[in-house]
Structures are given as structure tokens and as C-alpha cells.
XYZ file of C-alpha atoms in Angstrom:
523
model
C 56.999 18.455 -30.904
C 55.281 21.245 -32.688
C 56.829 24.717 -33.148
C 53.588 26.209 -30.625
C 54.470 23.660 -27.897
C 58.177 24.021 -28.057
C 58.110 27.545 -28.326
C 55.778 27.756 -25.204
C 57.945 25.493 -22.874
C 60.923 27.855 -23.914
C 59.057 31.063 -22.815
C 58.294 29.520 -19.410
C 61.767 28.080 -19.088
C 63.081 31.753 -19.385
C 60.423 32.870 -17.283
C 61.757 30.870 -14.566
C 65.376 31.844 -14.812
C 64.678 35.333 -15.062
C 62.806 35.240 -11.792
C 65.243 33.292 -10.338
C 67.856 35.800 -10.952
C 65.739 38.309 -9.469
C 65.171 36.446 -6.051
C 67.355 34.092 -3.602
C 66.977 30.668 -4.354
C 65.398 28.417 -2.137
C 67.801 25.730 -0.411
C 65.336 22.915 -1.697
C 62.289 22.708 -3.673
C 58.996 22.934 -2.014
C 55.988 20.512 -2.956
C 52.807 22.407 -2.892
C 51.097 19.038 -1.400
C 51.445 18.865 2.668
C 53.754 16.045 4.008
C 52.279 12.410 4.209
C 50.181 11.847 6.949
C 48.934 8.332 8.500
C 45.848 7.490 7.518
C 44.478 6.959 10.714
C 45.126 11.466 11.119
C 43.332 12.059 7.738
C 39.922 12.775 9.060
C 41.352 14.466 12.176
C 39.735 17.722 12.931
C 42.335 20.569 13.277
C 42.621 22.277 16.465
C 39.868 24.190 17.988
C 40.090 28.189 17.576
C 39.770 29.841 19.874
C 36.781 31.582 18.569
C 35.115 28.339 18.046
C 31.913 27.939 19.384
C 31.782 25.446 22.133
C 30.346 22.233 21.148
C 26.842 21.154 21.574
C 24.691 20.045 24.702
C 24.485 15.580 23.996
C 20.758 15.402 23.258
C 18.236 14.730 25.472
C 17.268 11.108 25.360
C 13.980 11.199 24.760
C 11.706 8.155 25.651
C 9.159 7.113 23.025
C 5.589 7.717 22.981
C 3.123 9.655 19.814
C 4.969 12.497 20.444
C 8.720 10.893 19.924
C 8.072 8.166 17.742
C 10.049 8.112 14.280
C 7.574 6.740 12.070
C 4.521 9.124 11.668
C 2.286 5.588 11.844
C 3.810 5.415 15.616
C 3.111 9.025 16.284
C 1.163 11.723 14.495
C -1.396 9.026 13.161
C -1.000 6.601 16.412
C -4.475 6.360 17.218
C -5.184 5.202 13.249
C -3.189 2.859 13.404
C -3.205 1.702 16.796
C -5.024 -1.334 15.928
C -2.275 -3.119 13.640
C 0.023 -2.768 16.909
C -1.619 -6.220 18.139
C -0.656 -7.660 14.683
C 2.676 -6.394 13.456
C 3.948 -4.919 16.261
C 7.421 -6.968 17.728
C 5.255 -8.416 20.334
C 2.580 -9.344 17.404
C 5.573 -11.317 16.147
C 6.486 -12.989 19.403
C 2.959 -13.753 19.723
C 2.459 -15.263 16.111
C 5.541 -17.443 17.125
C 4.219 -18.714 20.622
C 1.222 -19.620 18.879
C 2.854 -21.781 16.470
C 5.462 -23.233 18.484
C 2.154 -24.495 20.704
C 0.407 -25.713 17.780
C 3.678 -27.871 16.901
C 4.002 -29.217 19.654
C 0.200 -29.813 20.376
C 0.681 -31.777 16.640
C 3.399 -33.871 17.375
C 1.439 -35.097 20.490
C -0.997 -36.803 18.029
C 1.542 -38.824 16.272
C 0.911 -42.444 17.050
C 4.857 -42.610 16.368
C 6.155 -40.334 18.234
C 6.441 -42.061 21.573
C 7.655 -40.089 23.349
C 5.322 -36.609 23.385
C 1.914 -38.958 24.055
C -1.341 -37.257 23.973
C -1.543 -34.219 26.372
C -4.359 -34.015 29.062
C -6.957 -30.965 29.171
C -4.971 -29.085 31.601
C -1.504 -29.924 29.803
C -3.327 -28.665 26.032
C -5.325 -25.862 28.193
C -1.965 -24.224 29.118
C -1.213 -24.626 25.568
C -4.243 -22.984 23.597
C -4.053 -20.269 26.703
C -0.407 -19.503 25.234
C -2.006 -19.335 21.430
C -4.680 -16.089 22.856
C -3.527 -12.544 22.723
C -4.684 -13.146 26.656
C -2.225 -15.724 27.374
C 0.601 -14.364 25.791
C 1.097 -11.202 27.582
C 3.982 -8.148 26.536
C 4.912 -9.341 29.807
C 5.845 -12.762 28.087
C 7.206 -11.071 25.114
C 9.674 -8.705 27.136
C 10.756 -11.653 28.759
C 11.536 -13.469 24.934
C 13.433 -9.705 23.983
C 15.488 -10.267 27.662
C 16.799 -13.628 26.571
C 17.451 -12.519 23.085
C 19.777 -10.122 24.446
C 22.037 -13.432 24.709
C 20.909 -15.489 22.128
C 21.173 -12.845 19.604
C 18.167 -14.997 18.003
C 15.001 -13.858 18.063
C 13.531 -17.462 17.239
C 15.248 -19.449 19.569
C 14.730 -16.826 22.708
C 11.134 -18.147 22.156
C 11.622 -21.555 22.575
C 13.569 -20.747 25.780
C 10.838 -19.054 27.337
C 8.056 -21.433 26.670
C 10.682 -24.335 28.173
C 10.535 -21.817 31.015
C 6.665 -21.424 31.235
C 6.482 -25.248 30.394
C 8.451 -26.489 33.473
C 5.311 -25.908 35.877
C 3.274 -28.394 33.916
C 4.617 -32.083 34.432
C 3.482 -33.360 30.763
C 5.025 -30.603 29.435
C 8.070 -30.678 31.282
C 8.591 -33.992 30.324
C 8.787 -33.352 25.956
C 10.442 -29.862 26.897
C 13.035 -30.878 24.273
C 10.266 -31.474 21.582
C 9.428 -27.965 21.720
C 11.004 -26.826 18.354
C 11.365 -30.385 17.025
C 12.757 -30.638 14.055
C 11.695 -26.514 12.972
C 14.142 -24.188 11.191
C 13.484 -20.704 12.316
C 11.620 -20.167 8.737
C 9.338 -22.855 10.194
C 7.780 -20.970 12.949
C 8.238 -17.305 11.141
C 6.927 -17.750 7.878
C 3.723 -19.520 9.558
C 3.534 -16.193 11.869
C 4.063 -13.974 9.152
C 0.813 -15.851 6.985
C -0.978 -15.367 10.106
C -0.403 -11.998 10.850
C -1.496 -10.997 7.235
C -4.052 -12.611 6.917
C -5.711 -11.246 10.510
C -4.542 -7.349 9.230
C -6.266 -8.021 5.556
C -9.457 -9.755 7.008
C -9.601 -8.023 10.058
C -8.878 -4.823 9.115
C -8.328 -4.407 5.572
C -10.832 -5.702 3.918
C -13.666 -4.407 6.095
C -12.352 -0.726 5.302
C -12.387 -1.528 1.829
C -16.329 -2.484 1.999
C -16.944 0.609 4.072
C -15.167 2.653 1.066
C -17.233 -0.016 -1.644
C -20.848 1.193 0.170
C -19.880 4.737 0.443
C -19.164 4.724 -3.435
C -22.254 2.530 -3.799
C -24.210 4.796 -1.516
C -23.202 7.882 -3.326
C -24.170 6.280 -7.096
C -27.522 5.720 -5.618
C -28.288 9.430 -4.217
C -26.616 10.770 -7.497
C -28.070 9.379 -9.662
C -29.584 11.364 -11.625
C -27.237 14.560 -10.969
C -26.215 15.470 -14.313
C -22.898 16.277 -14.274
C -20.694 18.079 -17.424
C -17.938 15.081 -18.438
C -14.229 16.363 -19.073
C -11.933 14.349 -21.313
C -8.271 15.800 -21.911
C -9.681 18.693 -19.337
C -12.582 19.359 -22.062
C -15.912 20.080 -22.002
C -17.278 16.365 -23.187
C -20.778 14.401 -22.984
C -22.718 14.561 -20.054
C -22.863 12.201 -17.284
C -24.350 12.036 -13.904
C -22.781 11.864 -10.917
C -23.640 8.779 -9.978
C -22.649 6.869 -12.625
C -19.040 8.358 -12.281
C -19.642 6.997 -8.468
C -20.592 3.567 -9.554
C -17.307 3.687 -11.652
C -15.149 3.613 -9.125
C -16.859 1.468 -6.443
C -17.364 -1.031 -9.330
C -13.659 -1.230 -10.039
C -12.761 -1.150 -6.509
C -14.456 -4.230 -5.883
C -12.841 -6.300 -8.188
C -9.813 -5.515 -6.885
C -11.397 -5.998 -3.056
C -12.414 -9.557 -4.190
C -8.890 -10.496 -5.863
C -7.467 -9.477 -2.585
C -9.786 -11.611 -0.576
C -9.060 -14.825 -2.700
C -5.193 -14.226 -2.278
C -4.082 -17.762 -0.376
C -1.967 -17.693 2.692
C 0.577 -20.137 2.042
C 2.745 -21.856 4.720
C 5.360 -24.751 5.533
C 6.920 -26.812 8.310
C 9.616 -28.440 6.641
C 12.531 -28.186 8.318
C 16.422 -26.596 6.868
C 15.878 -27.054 2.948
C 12.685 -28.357 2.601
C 12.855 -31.812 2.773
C 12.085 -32.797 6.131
C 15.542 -34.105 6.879
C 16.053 -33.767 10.423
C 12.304 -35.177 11.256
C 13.218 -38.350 8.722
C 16.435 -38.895 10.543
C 14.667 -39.169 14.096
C 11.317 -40.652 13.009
C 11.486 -42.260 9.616
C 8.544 -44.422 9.695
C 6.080 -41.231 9.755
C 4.924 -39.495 6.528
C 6.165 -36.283 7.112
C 5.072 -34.262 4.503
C 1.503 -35.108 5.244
C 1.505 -34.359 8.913
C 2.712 -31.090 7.922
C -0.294 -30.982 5.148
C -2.905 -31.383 7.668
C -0.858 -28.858 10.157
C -0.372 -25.868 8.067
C -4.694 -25.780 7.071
C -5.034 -26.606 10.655
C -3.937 -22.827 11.094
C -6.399 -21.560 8.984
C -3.077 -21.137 6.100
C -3.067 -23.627 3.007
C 0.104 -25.558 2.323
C 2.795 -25.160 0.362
C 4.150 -28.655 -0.771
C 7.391 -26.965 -2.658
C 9.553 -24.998 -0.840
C 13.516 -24.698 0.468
C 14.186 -23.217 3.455
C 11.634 -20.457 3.611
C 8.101 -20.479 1.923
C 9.218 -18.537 -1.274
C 6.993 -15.334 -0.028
C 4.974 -15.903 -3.431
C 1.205 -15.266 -2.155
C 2.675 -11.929 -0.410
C 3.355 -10.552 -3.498
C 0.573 -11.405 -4.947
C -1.259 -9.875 -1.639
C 0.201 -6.127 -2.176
C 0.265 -6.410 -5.604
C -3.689 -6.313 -5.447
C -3.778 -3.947 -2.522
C -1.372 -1.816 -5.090
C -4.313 -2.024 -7.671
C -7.012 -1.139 -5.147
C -4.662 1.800 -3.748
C -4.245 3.097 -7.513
C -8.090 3.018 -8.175
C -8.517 5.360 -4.855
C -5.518 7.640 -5.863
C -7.803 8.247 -9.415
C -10.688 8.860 -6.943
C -9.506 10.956 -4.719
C -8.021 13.295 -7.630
C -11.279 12.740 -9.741
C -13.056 14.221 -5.914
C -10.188 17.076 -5.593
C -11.111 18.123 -9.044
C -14.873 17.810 -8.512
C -14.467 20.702 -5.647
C -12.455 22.743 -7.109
C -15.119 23.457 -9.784
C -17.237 23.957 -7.222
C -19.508 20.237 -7.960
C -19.016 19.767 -4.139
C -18.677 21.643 -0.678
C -17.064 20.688 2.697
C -19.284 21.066 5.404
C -17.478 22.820 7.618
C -15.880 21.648 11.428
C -16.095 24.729 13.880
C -12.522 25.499 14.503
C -11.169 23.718 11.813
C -8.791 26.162 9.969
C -8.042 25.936 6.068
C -4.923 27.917 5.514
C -2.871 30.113 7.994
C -3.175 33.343 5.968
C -6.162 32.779 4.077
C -9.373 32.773 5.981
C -11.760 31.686 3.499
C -10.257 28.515 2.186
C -11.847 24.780 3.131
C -9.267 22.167 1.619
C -10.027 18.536 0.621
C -7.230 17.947 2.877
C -9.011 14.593 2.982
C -8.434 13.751 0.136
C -4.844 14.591 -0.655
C -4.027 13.403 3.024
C -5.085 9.625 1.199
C -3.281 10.509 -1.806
C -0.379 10.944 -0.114
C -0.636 7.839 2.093
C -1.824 5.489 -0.891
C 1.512 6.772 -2.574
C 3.783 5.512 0.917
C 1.981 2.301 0.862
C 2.543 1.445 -2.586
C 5.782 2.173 -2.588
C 6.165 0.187 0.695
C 4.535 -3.022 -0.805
C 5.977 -2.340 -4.236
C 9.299 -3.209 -2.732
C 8.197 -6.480 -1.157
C 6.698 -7.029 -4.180
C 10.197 -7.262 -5.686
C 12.141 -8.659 -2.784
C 10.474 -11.034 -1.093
C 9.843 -14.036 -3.854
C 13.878 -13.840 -4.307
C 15.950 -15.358 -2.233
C 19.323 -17.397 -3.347
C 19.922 -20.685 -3.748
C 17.897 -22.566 -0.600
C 17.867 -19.408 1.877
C 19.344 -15.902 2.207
C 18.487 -13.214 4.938
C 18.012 -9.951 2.820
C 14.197 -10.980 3.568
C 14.456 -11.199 7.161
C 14.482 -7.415 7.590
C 12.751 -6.798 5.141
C 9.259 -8.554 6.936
C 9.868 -6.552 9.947
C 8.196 -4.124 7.742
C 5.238 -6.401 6.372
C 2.705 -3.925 8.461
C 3.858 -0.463 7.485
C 2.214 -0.851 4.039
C -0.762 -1.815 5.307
C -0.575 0.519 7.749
C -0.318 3.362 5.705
C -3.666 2.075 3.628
C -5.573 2.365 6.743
C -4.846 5.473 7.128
C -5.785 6.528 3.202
C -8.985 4.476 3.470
C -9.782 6.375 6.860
C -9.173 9.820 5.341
C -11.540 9.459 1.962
C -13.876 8.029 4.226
C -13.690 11.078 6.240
C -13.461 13.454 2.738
C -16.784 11.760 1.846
C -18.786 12.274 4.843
C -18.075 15.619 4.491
C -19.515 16.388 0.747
C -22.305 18.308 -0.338
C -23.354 18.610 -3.734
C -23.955 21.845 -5.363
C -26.703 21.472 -7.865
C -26.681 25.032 -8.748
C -23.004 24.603 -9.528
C -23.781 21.101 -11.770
C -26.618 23.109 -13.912
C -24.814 26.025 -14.417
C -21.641 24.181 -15.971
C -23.812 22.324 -18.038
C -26.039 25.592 -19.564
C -22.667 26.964 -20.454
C -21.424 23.986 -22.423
C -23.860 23.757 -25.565
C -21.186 22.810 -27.454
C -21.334 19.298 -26.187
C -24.585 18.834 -28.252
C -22.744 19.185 -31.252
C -22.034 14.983 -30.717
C -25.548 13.751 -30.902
C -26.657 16.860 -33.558
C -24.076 15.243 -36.108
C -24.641 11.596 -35.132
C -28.379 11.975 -36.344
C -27.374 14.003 -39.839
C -25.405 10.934 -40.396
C -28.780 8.711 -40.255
C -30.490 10.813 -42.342
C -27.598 10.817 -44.692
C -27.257 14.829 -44.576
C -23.406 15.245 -46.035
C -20.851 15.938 -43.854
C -22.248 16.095 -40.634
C -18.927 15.968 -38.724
C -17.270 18.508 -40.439
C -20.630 21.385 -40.175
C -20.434 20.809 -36.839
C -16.619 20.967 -36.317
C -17.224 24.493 -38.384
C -19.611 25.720 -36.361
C -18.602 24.648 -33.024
C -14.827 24.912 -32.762
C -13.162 27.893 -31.394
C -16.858 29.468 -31.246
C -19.505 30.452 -28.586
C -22.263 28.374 -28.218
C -25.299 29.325 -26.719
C -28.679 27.328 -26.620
C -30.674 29.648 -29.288
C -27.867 29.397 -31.874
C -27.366 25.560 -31.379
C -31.667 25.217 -32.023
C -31.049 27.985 -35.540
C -28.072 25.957 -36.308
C -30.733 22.853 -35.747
C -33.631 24.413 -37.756
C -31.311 25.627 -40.645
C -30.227 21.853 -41.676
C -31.124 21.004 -45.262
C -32.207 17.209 -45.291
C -32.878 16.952 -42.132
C -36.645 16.208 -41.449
C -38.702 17.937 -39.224
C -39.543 15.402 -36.633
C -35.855 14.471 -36.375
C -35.013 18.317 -35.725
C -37.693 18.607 -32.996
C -36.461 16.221 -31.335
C -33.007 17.461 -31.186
C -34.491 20.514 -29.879
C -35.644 18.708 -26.866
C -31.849 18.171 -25.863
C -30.060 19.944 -23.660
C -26.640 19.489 -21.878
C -28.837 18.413 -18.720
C -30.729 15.537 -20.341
C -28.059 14.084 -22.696
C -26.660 11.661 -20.296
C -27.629 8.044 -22.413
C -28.524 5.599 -19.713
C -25.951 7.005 -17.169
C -29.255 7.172 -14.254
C -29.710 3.743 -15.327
C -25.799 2.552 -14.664
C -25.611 4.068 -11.411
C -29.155 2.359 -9.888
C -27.949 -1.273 -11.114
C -25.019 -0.977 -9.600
C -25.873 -3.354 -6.705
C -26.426 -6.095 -9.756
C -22.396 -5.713 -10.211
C -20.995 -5.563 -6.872
């Protein structure tokens, strides 16, 4: 022990004597820690005060509608997205798996082997297809799958319940009620549902927004044309454009990513617990399995998957959002490139009587449009991105982590609606200010300084780049000391430096006009 540390624990071991000869020893030491309670008392609360405020009302129970709902998709933006609610909805679900279960069943009946479901009549395979329509399967139908769920505490098999139940009235039908669900793990009938429900959202819905976004874009290259328009790189003055051409950008690249999403497959199986069509070899092992469920996944309009386990692995999904994602990401650059184009003034808002900018701050007309899809593209993605990641991994032949995880397969897509719908309402709404376009350009000489130097080069005047770095950098340029800079360049012949002095930041643009009016040649 050092002399410090011994000398220290000597002071305080006098300290304590002295002050215990100064005051009456306790009986017993006291802990400064509380006694032990059970752990069960821990988190008890201690006893009210009697200052303390009485506690709170229970909250109303409110019932949902717009106004209640959670999710902003249920309520603020409702009537967006009140189209999806047929798809993706619970009772979209139910009515995904209805159709399926049908469709089985319908299938099996045109298996020589199978003896015992033989070929249904018109009225027997009319009650059927009637079952497969939004029409025939009613909410009513659904609440009545979500009443005997409440027991089965299985979504899946509450289905199968309640078409035996609207199956009894039919006497072919009540005859193979036992063959409804043959052979099917749940992942059977749901992954099936969930390939059909994307693929109505994406070609329903999707898809045809994105081509009304595509011709907007398209529309907007055409009438601009010819706008010149001052270019900014790094937030610089740069070489001219037109607007159009900065248009066609942007619908060009959109499309790609449009037609990648379009050519995504919707991949499905039906075959059985693990994948290997046990249970339907075990009761019927004289039919080819595998290839009645190859001509009864296409029959749904989905294209088979001839490798799977327990689920289909949820591959083609990804690759769904991840070009969604890539579409999304090409608007988010639009819709900034558009926020930036009216804040310089490029474009105005026409106006909505009664519409109100800013609470304080009468003058102001937002691109609320805009940043309203910015902020939605930014949800979706990060939505999708996550099924993206979850869904193709699953352990060993099956886990559930994916099972909640689809319940959410429309709130992405959902969410891109909405974007789509809002630049589509930000562009209806532009109004190019020419004045504005001109006047930017006649202050940005500068920009001339590119093509001036390109030309010394040809002509093999020395050092082009670096007279007009010197010249240009830092300074003012104005057009009549860009043309004496022009006139005052040794080597340079005369024609060539007439014909620089027939360029201005207007009419420097290369073939930008010429880009935008193909465009149709590219999409």
C-alpha cells in the first residue's frame, strides 16, 4: 500500500472516531439501501398523495373510419388509396384465398385419377367461378371466415370451413366437401393469393400511374422543347440546356424502370408441406403431381415455380419492389430537380382559390406537390426495402417471420400511389416563366467561356483553357466583354471569331431541342 493511500484511510478512520465520540452511537448499523423487497412489489407505485391528481377518464373507444384510422393510407389519404382496399385489404386476402381454394378444387375435378371428385356440372362449377368474383365473395362471406377464425385461431383453415359451409347446398359439392383443401399447406393457398394480389395492384394500378407520369414527362419534353434553360452542376452556372430535354431525361429513365417492373414474373406453387408433394403421392401415387400443379399455377395467370420448400421463396417480390424502389428514386430526383426549378422562379403554380400557402405568410404558393411525393416515395421505399430483405429468407423448409410481414405487401404500394398522384397533381399545375428562363441565361455569360476555349484549341491558339479560366473566374461577365475578349484573340481567324459572336447563353444548347422531340423514338 502506498504512503498516499494508507495515509488517507488513516485520516478517515480518525474522522470516524472523532465523530463518534461526539455523538451517541447507533444500536446497529444502518444500510443506506432499503430492505429487500419481493420482486413481484418492485414496480409497485407508492401510495397516492393526497394532492395527487385523480387519474384519467379510460378513453373513449373510438370506432374506425378516415377520421380514426391509424395509418394515414386508412385515413387522411383514404380516398387515394381507396382502391387497393379491394386488393390488400383482409377481405382482399380472404378473397384471394376463396378464389384459389375454388380453382383447386375445380382442378382436381379434372383428374382422370381422382375418382372420387368427378367432373362438376355447370351449376356445380357456376357456384364455383361465382365464389372466384369480387361479386360472389361478399365482406359478408369474409366476416363470416374472421367469425370462425375466432376459434380456429387460423386464418387459412377458417376458409376452408366456410366454403364446406357454402358448399353443403350444392349436392356435387357436398359430396368431395373433404377434397376442399386436398393435400394444400396453408403456403399453398397464400402464396398463390399473395402473387395474385400483386400482380392485380402493379397492373391494375401501378403501372397505369406510372404511364400517366411517363406521358406527362413525355408531354412536357415536347412543349419544352426548345425552352432554353441555364444548366447547374455542383449548384453552378453550367452549359445550357432546354427544358425539355431535362424532361425527356427523366421520363426516359422512368421507363426503363416501368418496363423492368412489368416483366417481373409472378411466381407460385401448390406443393404441399416441404415441397415435394408428399401428402398428394401418399393418397394418389399414380398421378404426376408436379405437372398438374405446372399447368395449375399458369392457369391463374402466375408462372410456376418448380423449386420450392414449404413456401414459394418470395424471390420475384423482391425483385418486384426492388424495381418499384428504382422507379421511386428516379421521381424523388424529379421532384427535387421540379422544387428547385420553382424556387428560381423557372416555374409558377397556378393558383386554387382558397388554397392557402403558409399560415403567416400570405404570399407564399408551395410545391407542396411535390415534397408531399417526396415524402411518400421515401415511406414506400423504406416499406419495400424491408421486404426486400425479409421475405427471400426464411429457415430451413419454413419459418413465420414472413407471415406478418405480407400483411403489409400493400402499404408500399400504397404509399406510391399516393407519390405518383401528387407529382401528377404538381405538374398540372406548372407554368413556365420564360421571362424568368432568359433572364438567368443573359446573366450567365460566363458559360460561353466552354465553347470560346474549345475552338482556340482547333485553331491551335496556346492555352486556351487557362485564358479563359483567367478571364472568367471570380470575374463579371457581361456579353460586350465576352465579344472584346473574342475579338482580342491572337490566332484566332476571323470567320471563327464571328461565329463565336453569334453565341449566346440562349442558343448554346448542342442538339438538346433535338433530344427532347425524339423522345417518343426511346420510350
Amino acid at each position: 500500500m502506498n504512503t498516499t493511500l494508507r495515509s488517507s484511510l488513516k485520516s478517515s478512520v480518525a474522522g470516524r472516531e472523532a465523530s463518534g465520540r461526539r455523538q451517541a452511537r447507533l444500536p446497529a448499523p444502518v444500510s443506506r439501501v432499503g430492505p429487500c423487497r419481493p420482486v413481484a412489489t418492485l414496480a409497485a407505485p407508492p401510495p397516492a398523495s393526497s394532492h395527487a391528481p385523480a387519474p384519467a377518464a379510460p378513453a373513449t373507444k373510438l370506432e374506425l373510419s378516415e377520421l380514426t384510422a391509424v395509418s394515414p393510407l386508412d385515413g387522411r389519404y383514404g380516398r387515394l388509396s381507396a382502391p387497393l382496399r379491394n386488393i390488400f385489404s383482409e377481405y382482399g386476402l380472404i378473397r384471394f384465398r376463396i378464389l384459389v381454394e375454388c380453382r383447386w378444387l375445380q382442378q382436381l375435378s379434372r383428374i382422370p385419377a381422382v375418382t372420387e371428385v368427378p367432373p362438376f356440372s355447370p351449376a356445380a362449377n357456376a357456384i364455383l367461378d361465382k365464389l372466384c368474383t369480387p361479386e360472389g365473395c361478399t365482406p359478408e362471406i369474409a366476416l363470416r371466415v374472421k367469425a370462425i377464425e375466432k376459434t380456429t385461431n387460423h386464418d387459412v383453415k377458417a376458409v376452408e370451413y366456410v366454403l364446406k359451409e357454402q358448399f353443403r347446398s350444392n349436392p356435387e359439392l357436398a359430396a368431395v366437401l373433404e377434397f376442399t383443401h386436398f393435400a394444400c399447406t396453408s403456403e399453398d393457398i397464400n402464396n398463390l393469393s399473395h402473387a395474385l394480389m400483386l400482380k392485380e395492384a402493379v397492373h391494375g394500378h401501378v403501372l397505369p400511374t406510372m404511364d400517366k407520369l411517363i406521358s406527362e414527362l413525355a408531354r412536357l419534353s415536347r412543349e419544352f422543347a426548345d425552352v432554353p434553360m441555364l444548366s447547374r452542376t455542383h449548384g453552378q452556372t453550367a452549359s445550357p440546356t432546354t427544358m425539355g430535354k431535362e424532361m425527356a431525361v427523366f421520363a426516359y429513365r422512368l421507363q426503363r424502370q416501368r418496363d423492368q417492373l412489368a416483366a417481373v414474373p409472378y411466381l407460385g406453387k401448390m406443393a404441399g408441406a416441404v415441397g415435394n408433394y408428399n401428402a398428394h403421392m401418399s393418397a394418389y401415387p399414380e398421378v404426376d403431381w408436379q405437372a398438374v400443379a405446372a399447368e395449375f399455377v399458369p392457369s391463374l395467370g402466375l408462372e410456376f415455380n418448380p423449386y420450392v420448400t414449404q413456401i414459394e421463396p418470395h424471390d420475384y417480390i423482391a425483385e418486384l419492389y426492388s424495381a418499384m424502389i428504382r422507379f421511386n428514386n428516379i421521381l424523388i430526383d424529379f421532384d427535387r430537380d421540379l422544387w428547385g426549378y420553382i424556387s428560381l422562379g423557372y416555374f409558377k403554380q397556378r393558383t386554387i382559390a382558397g388554397e392557402v400557402g403558409s399560415s403567416t405568410m400570405p404570399h407564399k404558393v408551395n410545391p407542396i406537390d411535390f415534397e408531399n411525393s417526396e415524402g411518400n416515395l421515401g415511406m414506400a421505399n423504406a416499406l419495400m426495402d424491408h421486404l426486400i430483405n425479409k421475405l427471400p429468407i426464411s429457415r430451413w423448409q419454413r419459418d413465420l417471420t414472413d407471415s406478418t410481414v405480407l400483411r403489409n405487401l400493400g402499404v408500399g404500394v400504397g404509399h406510391s400511389l399516393l407519390a405518383y398522384a401528387a407529382s401528377l397533381k404538381g405538374i398540372s399545375k406548372l407554368q413556365i416563366d420564360l421571362a424568368r428562363l432568359a433572364s438567368d441565361l443573359d446573366n450567365s455569360w460566363e458559360v460561353l467561356a466552354e465553347p470560346i476555349q474549345t475552338v482556340m484549341r482547333r485553331y491551335g491558339v496556346p492555352e486556351p483553357y487557362e485564358k479563359l479560366k483567367a478571364f472568367t473566374r471570380g470575374n463579371r461577365v457581361t456579353q460586350e466583354s465576352m465579344m472584346t475578349f473574342v475579338d482580342g484573340i491572337d490566332g484566332l481567324p476571323q470567320p471563327a471569331k464571328e461565329q463565336l459572336k453569334k453565341l449566346t447563353p440562349a442558343n448554346y444548347i448542342g442538339n438538346a431541342a433535338q433530344q427532347a422531340t425524339s423522345l417518343p423514338h426511346h420510350l
